[in-house]
PDB file of C-alpha atoms in Angstrom:
ATOM      1  CA  UNK A  10     -11.499  -4.602   2.551  1.00  0.00           C
ATOM      2  CA  UNK A  11     -10.831  -2.123   5.226  1.00  0.00           C
ATOM      3  CA  UNK A  12     -13.982  -3.457   7.272  1.00  0.00           C
ATOM      4  CA  UNK A  13     -13.519  -4.481  10.756  1.00  0.00           C
ATOM      5  CA  UNK A  14     -14.108  -7.908  12.053  1.00  0.00           C
ATOM      6  CA  UNK A  15     -15.749  -8.915  15.187  1.00  0.00           C
ATOM      7  CA  UNK A  16     -15.048 -11.996  17.328  1.00  0.00           C
ATOM      8  CA  UNK A  17     -16.834 -13.939  18.172  1.00  0.00           C
ATOM      9  CA  UNK A  18     -19.521 -14.178  15.481  1.00  0.00           C
ATOM     10  CA  UNK A  19     -22.069 -15.275  18.182  1.00  0.00           C
ATOM     11  CA  UNK A  20     -22.075 -15.463  21.878  1.00  0.00           C
ATOM     12  CA  UNK A  21     -24.489 -17.039  24.133  1.00  0.00           C
ATOM     13  CA  UNK A  22     -24.360 -16.320  27.857  1.00  0.00           C
ATOM     14  CA  UNK A  23     -26.536 -16.543  31.085  1.00  0.00           C
ATOM     15  CA  UNK A  24     -28.078 -13.333  32.548  1.00  0.00           C
ATOM     16  CA  UNK A  25     -25.662 -11.825  34.990  1.00  0.00           C
ATOM     17  CA  UNK A  26     -22.502 -13.083  33.436  1.00  0.00           C
ATOM     18  CA  UNK A  27     -20.123 -10.800  31.511  1.00  0.00           C
ATOM     19  CA  UNK A  28     -19.971 -10.627  27.699  1.00  0.00           C
ATOM     20  CA  UNK A  29     -16.755  -9.731  25.908  1.00  0.00           C
ATOM     21  CA  UNK A  30     -16.449  -9.122  22.158  1.00  0.00           C
ATOM     22  CA  UNK A  31     -13.628  -8.088  20.181  1.00  0.00           C
ATOM     23  CA  UNK A  32     -13.090  -5.894  17.060  1.00  0.00           C
ATOM     24  CA  UNK A  33      -9.990  -5.833  14.850  1.00  0.00           C
ATOM     25  CA  UNK A  34      -9.430  -3.426  11.968  1.00  0.00           C
ATOM     26  CA  UNK A  35      -6.879  -2.732   9.325  1.00  0.00           C
ATOM     27  CA  UNK A  36      -6.227   0.897   8.846  1.00  0.00           C
ATOM     28  CA  UNK A  37      -5.155   3.874  11.123  1.00  0.00           C
ATOM     29  CA  UNK A  38      -8.454   5.475  12.628  1.00  0.00           C
ATOM     30  CA  UNK A  39      -9.767   8.805  13.968  1.00  0.00           C
ATOM     31  CA  UNK A  40     -12.047   6.927  16.305  1.00  0.00           C
ATOM     32  CA  UNK A  41     -13.886   3.676  17.105  1.00  0.00           C
ATOM     33  CA  UNK A  42     -17.361   3.442  17.879  1.00  0.00           C
ATOM     34  CA  UNK A  43     -19.643   0.557  19.155  1.00  0.00           C
ATOM     35  CA  UNK A  44     -23.237   0.390  18.007  1.00  0.00           C
ATOM     36  CA  UNK A  45     -26.027  -2.003  19.057  1.00  0.00           C
ATOM     37  CA  UNK A  46     -28.671  -3.378  16.851  1.00  0.00           C
ATOM     38  CA  UNK A  47     -31.774  -5.156  17.740  1.00  0.00           C
ATOM     39  CA  UNK A  48     -33.127  -7.535  15.045  1.00  0.00           C
ATOM     40  CA  UNK A  49     -34.244  -5.579  12.060  1.00  0.00           C
ATOM     41  CA  UNK A  50     -33.918  -2.232  13.733  1.00  0.00           C
ATOM     42  CA  UNK A  51     -31.604   0.632  13.362  1.00  0.00           C
ATOM     43  CA  UNK A  52     -28.357   0.813  15.050  1.00  0.00           C
ATOM     44  CA  UNK A  53     -27.938   2.680  18.346  1.00  0.00           C
ATOM     45  CA  UNK A  54     -24.627   4.429  19.337  1.00  0.00           C
ATOM     46  CA  UNK A  55     -23.240   2.918  22.438  1.00  0.00           C
ATOM     47  CA  UNK A  56     -19.793   4.564  22.929  1.00  0.00           C
ATOM     48  CA  UNK A  57     -17.023   6.210  21.091  1.00  0.00           C
ATOM     49  CA  UNK A  58     -13.364   6.056  21.907  1.00  0.00           C
ATOM     50  CA  UNK A  59     -10.899   8.266  20.300  1.00  0.00           C
ATOM     51  CA  UNK A  60      -7.519   6.970  18.790  1.00  0.00           C
ATOM     52  CA  UNK A  61      -5.714   8.567  21.552  1.00  0.00           C
ATOM     53  CA  UNK A  62      -7.687   7.101  24.404  1.00  0.00           C
ATOM     54  CA  UNK A  63      -7.108   3.651  25.824  1.00  0.00           C
ATOM     55  CA  UNK A  64     -10.056   2.735  27.921  1.00  0.00           C
ATOM     56  CA  UNK A  65     -13.537   4.346  28.263  1.00  0.00           C
ATOM     57  CA  UNK A  66     -16.535   3.405  30.656  1.00  0.00           C
ATOM     58  CA  UNK A  67     -20.208   4.034  30.246  1.00  0.00           C
ATOM     59  CA  UNK A  68     -22.507   2.477  32.825  1.00  0.00           C
ATOM     60  CA  UNK A  69     -22.064  -1.285  32.252  1.00  0.00           C
ATOM     61  CA  UNK A  70     -20.063  -0.804  29.206  1.00  0.00           C
ATOM     62  CA  UNK A  71     -16.201  -0.847  29.099  1.00  0.00           C
ATOM     63  CA  UNK A  72     -14.305  -0.334  25.823  1.00  0.00           C
ATOM     64  CA  UNK A  73     -10.616  -0.785  25.430  1.00  0.00           C
ATOM     65  CA  UNK A  74      -8.687   0.482  22.239  1.00  0.00           C
ATOM     66  CA  UNK A  75      -5.073  -0.885  21.447  1.00  0.00           C
ATOM     67  CA  UNK A  76      -3.966   1.065  18.307  1.00  0.00           C
ATOM     68  CA  UNK A  77      -0.685  -0.929  18.042  1.00  0.00           C
ATOM     69  CA  UNK A  78      -2.611  -4.151  17.607  1.00  0.00           C
ATOM     70  CA  UNK A  79      -5.499  -2.439  15.780  1.00  0.00           C
ATOM     71  CA  UNK A  80      -8.077  -3.900  17.996  1.00  0.00           C
ATOM     72  CA  UNK A  81     -10.785  -3.050  20.496  1.00  0.00           C
ATOM     73  CA  UNK A  82     -12.890  -4.743  22.898  1.00  0.00           C
ATOM     74  CA  UNK A  83     -16.497  -4.142  24.386  1.00  0.00           C
ATOM     75  CA  UNK A  84     -17.069  -5.580  27.769  1.00  0.00           C
ATOM     76  CA  UNK A  85     -20.735  -5.639  29.006  1.00  0.00           C
ATOM     77  CA  UNK A  86     -20.801  -6.561  32.701  1.00  0.00           C
ATOM     78  CA  UNK A  87     -23.693  -7.998  34.532  1.00  0.00           C
ATOM     79  CA  UNK A  88     -25.637  -8.826  31.362  1.00  0.00           C
ATOM     80  CA  UNK A  89     -29.497  -8.732  31.156  1.00  0.00           C
ATOM     81  CA  UNK A  90     -31.802 -10.477  28.790  1.00  0.00           C
ATOM     82  CA  UNK A  91     -32.512  -7.044  27.201  1.00  0.00           C
ATOM     83  CA  UNK A  92     -28.890  -6.865  25.942  1.00  0.00           C
ATOM     84  CA  UNK A  93     -29.532  -9.502  23.460  1.00  0.00           C
ATOM     85  CA  UNK A  94     -28.606  -7.811  20.226  1.00  0.00           C
ATOM     86  CA  UNK A  95     -25.917  -7.560  17.539  1.00  0.00           C
ATOM     87  CA  UNK A  96     -22.966  -5.374  18.254  1.00  0.00           C
ATOM     88  CA  UNK A  97     -20.872  -3.807  15.640  1.00  0.00           C
ATOM     89  CA  UNK A  98     -17.752  -1.730  15.924  1.00  0.00           C
ATOM     90  CA  UNK A  99     -17.470   0.994  13.453  1.00  0.00           C
ATOM     91  CA  UNK A 100     -14.218   2.937  12.451  1.00  0.00           C
ATOM     92  CA  UNK A 101     -13.749   6.368  10.935  1.00  0.00           C
ATOM     93  CA  UNK A 102     -10.767   6.608   8.603  1.00  0.00           C
ATOM     94  CA  UNK A 103     -10.738  10.005   6.851  1.00  0.00           C
ATOM     95  CA  UNK A 104     -13.943  10.304   5.237  1.00  0.00           C
ATOM     96  CA  UNK A 105     -14.847   6.672   5.200  1.00  0.00           C
ATOM     97  CA  UNK A 106     -16.864   4.642   7.644  1.00  0.00           C
ATOM     98  CA  UNK A 107     -16.519   1.087   8.105  1.00  0.00           C
ATOM     99  CA  UNK A 108     -18.682  -1.257  10.122  1.00  0.00           C
ATOM    100  CA  UNK A 109     -17.438  -4.704  11.243  1.00  0.00           C
ATOM    101  CA  UNK A 110     -19.388  -7.924  10.765  1.00  0.00           C
ATOM    102  CA  UNK A 111     -21.031  -7.941  14.169  1.00  0.00           C
ATOM    103  CA  UNK A 112     -21.247 -10.066  17.177  1.00  0.00           C
ATOM    104  CA  UNK A 113     -24.677 -11.623  17.874  1.00  0.00           C
ATOM    105  CA  UNK A 114     -25.214 -11.755  21.461  1.00  0.00           C
ATOM    106  CA  UNK A 115     -27.868 -13.796  23.239  1.00  0.00           C
ATOM    107  CA  UNK A 116     -28.372 -13.291  27.094  1.00  0.00           C
ATOM    108  CA  UNK A 117     -30.388 -16.277  28.434  1.00  0.00           C
ATOM    109  CA  UNK A 118     -32.693 -15.304  31.381  1.00  0.00           C
TER     110      UNK A 118
ATOM    111  CA  UNK B  18     -36.034   7.099  19.046  1.00  0.00           C
ATOM    112  CA  UNK B  19     -32.987   8.667  17.493  1.00  0.00           C
ATOM    113  CA  UNK B  20     -34.882  11.536  15.789  1.00  0.00           C
ATOM    114  CA  UNK B  21     -33.972  10.373  12.379  1.00  0.00           C
ATOM    115  CA  UNK B  22     -37.011   9.392  10.187  1.00  0.00           C
ATOM    116  CA  UNK B  23     -37.012   7.213   7.155  1.00  0.00           C
ATOM    117  CA  UNK B  24     -39.926   6.485   4.749  1.00  0.00           C
ATOM    118  CA  UNK B  25     -41.200   4.241   3.503  1.00  0.00           C
ATOM    119  CA  UNK B  26     -40.722   1.395   5.945  1.00  0.00           C
ATOM    120  CA  UNK B  27     -41.096  -1.365   3.447  1.00  0.00           C
ATOM    121  CA  UNK B  28     -40.915  -1.273  -0.160  1.00  0.00           C
ATOM    122  CA  UNK B  29     -41.773  -4.272  -2.469  1.00  0.00           C
ATOM    123  CA  UNK B  30     -40.958  -3.648  -6.195  1.00  0.00           C
ATOM    124  CA  UNK B  31     -39.766  -5.610  -9.228  1.00  0.00           C
ATOM    125  CA  UNK B  32     -36.560  -5.904 -11.129  1.00  0.00           C
ATOM    126  CA  UNK B  33     -35.762  -3.011 -13.270  1.00  0.00           C
ATOM    127  CA  UNK B  34     -37.682  -0.523 -11.579  1.00  0.00           C
ATOM    128  CA  UNK B  35     -36.700   2.799  -9.714  1.00  0.00           C
ATOM    129  CA  UNK B  36     -37.401   3.705  -6.136  1.00  0.00           C
ATOM    130  CA  UNK B  37     -36.592   6.594  -3.992  1.00  0.00           C
ATOM    131  CA  UNK B  38     -35.918   6.371  -0.273  1.00  0.00           C
ATOM    132  CA  UNK B  39     -36.332   9.462   1.900  1.00  0.00           C
ATOM    133  CA  UNK B  40     -34.519  10.410   5.135  1.00  0.00           C
ATOM    134  CA  UNK B  41     -35.013  13.238   7.407  1.00  0.00           C
ATOM    135  CA  UNK B  42     -32.079  13.971   9.806  1.00  0.00           C
ATOM    136  CA  UNK B  43     -32.284  14.962  13.438  1.00  0.00           C
ATOM    137  CA  UNK B  44     -32.903  18.447  14.056  1.00  0.00           C
ATOM    138  CA  UNK B  45     -29.662  20.502  13.727  1.00  0.00           C
ATOM    139  CA  UNK B  46     -27.724  17.645  12.163  1.00  0.00           C
ATOM    140  CA  UNK B  47     -25.955  18.722   8.985  1.00  0.00           C
ATOM    141  CA  UNK B  48     -24.511  15.309   7.791  1.00  0.00           C
ATOM    142  CA  UNK B  49     -26.654  12.418   6.275  1.00  0.00           C
ATOM    143  CA  UNK B  50     -25.196   9.060   5.632  1.00  0.00           C
ATOM    144  CA  UNK B  51     -26.846   6.118   3.763  1.00  0.00           C
ATOM    145  CA  UNK B  52     -25.950   2.621   4.355  1.00  0.00           C
ATOM    146  CA  UNK B  53     -26.944  -0.817   2.945  1.00  0.00           C
ATOM    147  CA  UNK B  54     -27.306  -3.963   5.096  1.00  0.00           C
ATOM    148  CA  UNK B  55     -27.813  -7.299   3.564  1.00  0.00           C
ATOM    149  CA  UNK B  56     -27.139 -10.758   5.014  1.00  0.00           C
ATOM    150  CA  UNK B  57     -24.050 -11.507   2.746  1.00  0.00           C
ATOM    151  CA  UNK B  58     -22.448  -8.033   2.673  1.00  0.00           C
ATOM    152  CA  UNK B  59     -23.019  -6.798   6.040  1.00  0.00           C
ATOM    153  CA  UNK B  60     -23.377  -3.033   6.684  1.00  0.00           C
ATOM    154  CA  UNK B  61     -21.995  -1.113   3.682  1.00  0.00           C
ATOM    155  CA  UNK B  62     -21.453   2.549   3.729  1.00  0.00           C
ATOM    156  CA  UNK B  63     -22.726   4.016   0.559  1.00  0.00           C
ATOM    157  CA  UNK B  64     -22.474   7.906   0.709  1.00  0.00           C
ATOM    158  CA  UNK B  65     -22.292  11.012   3.017  1.00  0.00           C
ATOM    159  CA  UNK B  66     -23.738  14.460   2.426  1.00  0.00           C
ATOM    160  CA  UNK B  67     -22.686  17.447   4.525  1.00  0.00           C
ATOM    161  CA  UNK B  68     -24.931  20.586   4.304  1.00  0.00           C
ATOM    162  CA  UNK B  69     -26.100  19.808   0.815  1.00  0.00           C
ATOM    163  CA  UNK B  70     -22.691  18.677  -0.690  1.00  0.00           C
ATOM    164  CA  UNK B  71     -21.417  15.257  -1.223  1.00  0.00           C
ATOM    165  CA  UNK B  72     -18.617  14.573   1.453  1.00  0.00           C
ATOM    166  CA  UNK B  73     -17.651  10.993   1.214  1.00  0.00           C
ATOM    167  CA  UNK B  74     -18.568   7.988  -1.148  1.00  0.00           C
ATOM    168  CA  UNK B  75     -18.365   4.365  -0.296  1.00  0.00           C
ATOM    169  CA  UNK B  76     -19.406   1.347  -2.007  1.00  0.00           C
ATOM    170  CA  UNK B  77     -22.219   2.961  -3.938  1.00  0.00           C
ATOM    171  CA  UNK B  78     -23.220   1.442  -7.287  1.00  0.00           C
ATOM    172  CA  UNK B  79     -23.426   3.722 -10.326  1.00  0.00           C
ATOM    173  CA  UNK B  80     -27.258   2.805 -10.509  1.00  0.00           C
ATOM    174  CA  UNK B  81     -27.627   4.378  -7.030  1.00  0.00           C
ATOM    175  CA  UNK B  82     -27.667   8.261  -6.498  1.00  0.00           C
ATOM    176  CA  UNK B  83     -28.386  10.530  -3.580  1.00  0.00           C
ATOM    177  CA  UNK B  84     -28.760  14.196  -2.784  1.00  0.00           C
ATOM    178  CA  UNK B  85     -29.431  16.368   0.169  1.00  0.00           C
ATOM    179  CA  UNK B  86     -31.807  19.199  -0.232  1.00  0.00           C
ATOM    180  CA  UNK B  87     -31.733  22.695   1.355  1.00  0.00           C
ATOM    181  CA  UNK B  88     -33.901  21.604   4.158  1.00  0.00           C
ATOM    182  CA  UNK B  89     -31.420  18.881   4.771  1.00  0.00           C
ATOM    183  CA  UNK B  90     -33.468  15.921   4.228  1.00  0.00           C
ATOM    184  CA  UNK B  91     -31.929  13.338   1.749  1.00  0.00           C
ATOM    185  CA  UNK B  92     -33.162  10.864  -0.844  1.00  0.00           C
ATOM    186  CA  UNK B  93     -31.474   7.765  -2.190  1.00  0.00           C
ATOM    187  CA  UNK B  94     -32.505   6.837  -5.637  1.00  0.00           C
ATOM    188  CA  UNK B  95     -32.002   3.241  -6.738  1.00  0.00           C
ATOM    189  CA  UNK B  96     -32.529   2.408 -10.225  1.00  0.00           C
ATOM    190  CA  UNK B  97     -32.401  -0.653 -12.630  1.00  0.00           C
ATOM    191  CA  UNK B  98     -33.150  -2.586  -9.459  1.00  0.00           C
ATOM    192  CA  UNK B  99     -31.801  -6.144  -9.396  1.00  0.00           C
ATOM    193  CA  UNK B 100     -32.737  -9.095  -6.863  1.00  0.00           C
ATOM    194  CA  UNK B 101     -29.278  -8.463  -5.160  1.00  0.00           C
ATOM    195  CA  UNK B 102     -30.406  -4.951  -4.197  1.00  0.00           C
ATOM    196  CA  UNK B 103     -32.808  -6.479  -1.717  1.00  0.00           C
ATOM    197  CA  UNK B 104     -31.635  -5.171   1.684  1.00  0.00           C
ATOM    198  CA  UNK B 105     -32.246  -2.937   4.668  1.00  0.00           C
ATOM    199  CA  UNK B 106     -31.263   0.621   3.805  1.00  0.00           C
ATOM    200  CA  UNK B 107     -30.452   2.884   6.765  1.00  0.00           C
ATOM    201  CA  UNK B 108     -30.081   6.568   6.851  1.00  0.00           C
ATOM    202  CA  UNK B 109     -27.947   8.209   9.654  1.00  0.00           C
ATOM    203  CA  UNK B 110     -27.165  11.812  10.715  1.00  0.00           C
ATOM    204  CA  UNK B 111     -24.658  13.408  12.769  1.00  0.00           C
ATOM    205  CA  UNK B 112     -24.130  17.136  13.797  1.00  0.00           C
ATOM    206  CA  UNK B 113     -20.832  17.711  11.932  1.00  0.00           C
ATOM    207  CA  UNK B 114     -18.938  16.564   9.005  1.00  0.00           C
ATOM    208  CA  UNK B 115     -17.783  13.399  10.333  1.00  0.00           C
ATOM    209  CA  UNK B 116     -14.960  14.503  12.615  1.00  0.00           C
ATOM    210  CA  UNK B 117     -13.141  12.670  15.471  1.00  0.00           C
ATOM    211  CA  UNK B 118     -16.085  12.896  17.782  1.00  0.00           C
ATOM    212  CA  UNK B 119     -19.321  12.926  15.466  1.00  0.00           C
ATOM    213  CA  UNK B 120     -21.487  10.242  16.437  1.00  0.00           C
ATOM    214  CA  UNK B 121     -24.149   8.939  14.010  1.00  0.00           C
ATOM    215  CA  UNK B 122     -27.672   8.566  14.794  1.00  0.00           C
ATOM    216  CA  UNK B 123     -29.618   5.942  12.755  1.00  0.00           C
ATOM    217  CA  UNK B 124     -32.988   5.792  11.384  1.00  0.00           C
ATOM    218  CA  UNK B 125     -35.262   2.650  11.648  1.00  0.00           C
ATOM    219  CA  UNK B 126     -34.439   1.746   8.071  1.00  0.00           C
ATOM    220  CA  UNK B 127     -36.326   0.959   4.848  1.00  0.00           C
ATOM    221  CA  UNK B 128     -36.621  -2.721   3.915  1.00  0.00           C
ATOM    222  CA  UNK B 129     -36.476  -3.007   0.172  1.00  0.00           C
ATOM    223  CA  UNK B 130     -37.499  -6.211  -1.418  1.00  0.00           C
ATOM    224  CA  UNK B 131     -37.019  -6.711  -5.105  1.00  0.00           C
ATOM    225  CA  UNK B 132     -39.011  -9.517  -6.869  1.00  0.00           C
TER     226      UNK B 132
END
């Protein structure tokens, strides 16, 4: 399967702490995107990083991409209880789209 | 609110039946994607349509079919339903054909329960 794998599967932190989740994938990609999903709801796009970029910031989010290791990380700084959700990486390879298995983040108030 | 609408929100049906899920993309978006999300399989890409034409195919079963109409709304048809087809079905849309910077916007999903 070319599906990405997120690590860890589940993460529980205190409010105010930083949360880091990782994504590994198997094939060359056009871009990598991170999405967030609240329980039972649709996915919300967070950030996109192109294959020729190494780091990108958006508010409290920082994404890195290492194409040599086929991996990406999402850092959420100063976490809030409202950040509790599942986070997925998604890769575009040609016309195919692959979502990872997701990291379930719980931020404890 | 992403601007993508899906109907119905919930669907309960029996094995062997046929159902149709409907999706309206964001205004101006030309691509529509269908995904299936189940507990054991995760989020699986099924199929993409761009401006009425099939653009990419993922793990879509032969019992499933989709189409995109001239007004760009899309329907996903699921037939000969099995218990294992119970899942959340998401539609997403994007402005373009899925290029390097094309972001997908997801609808709220249709929860299908097959009894």
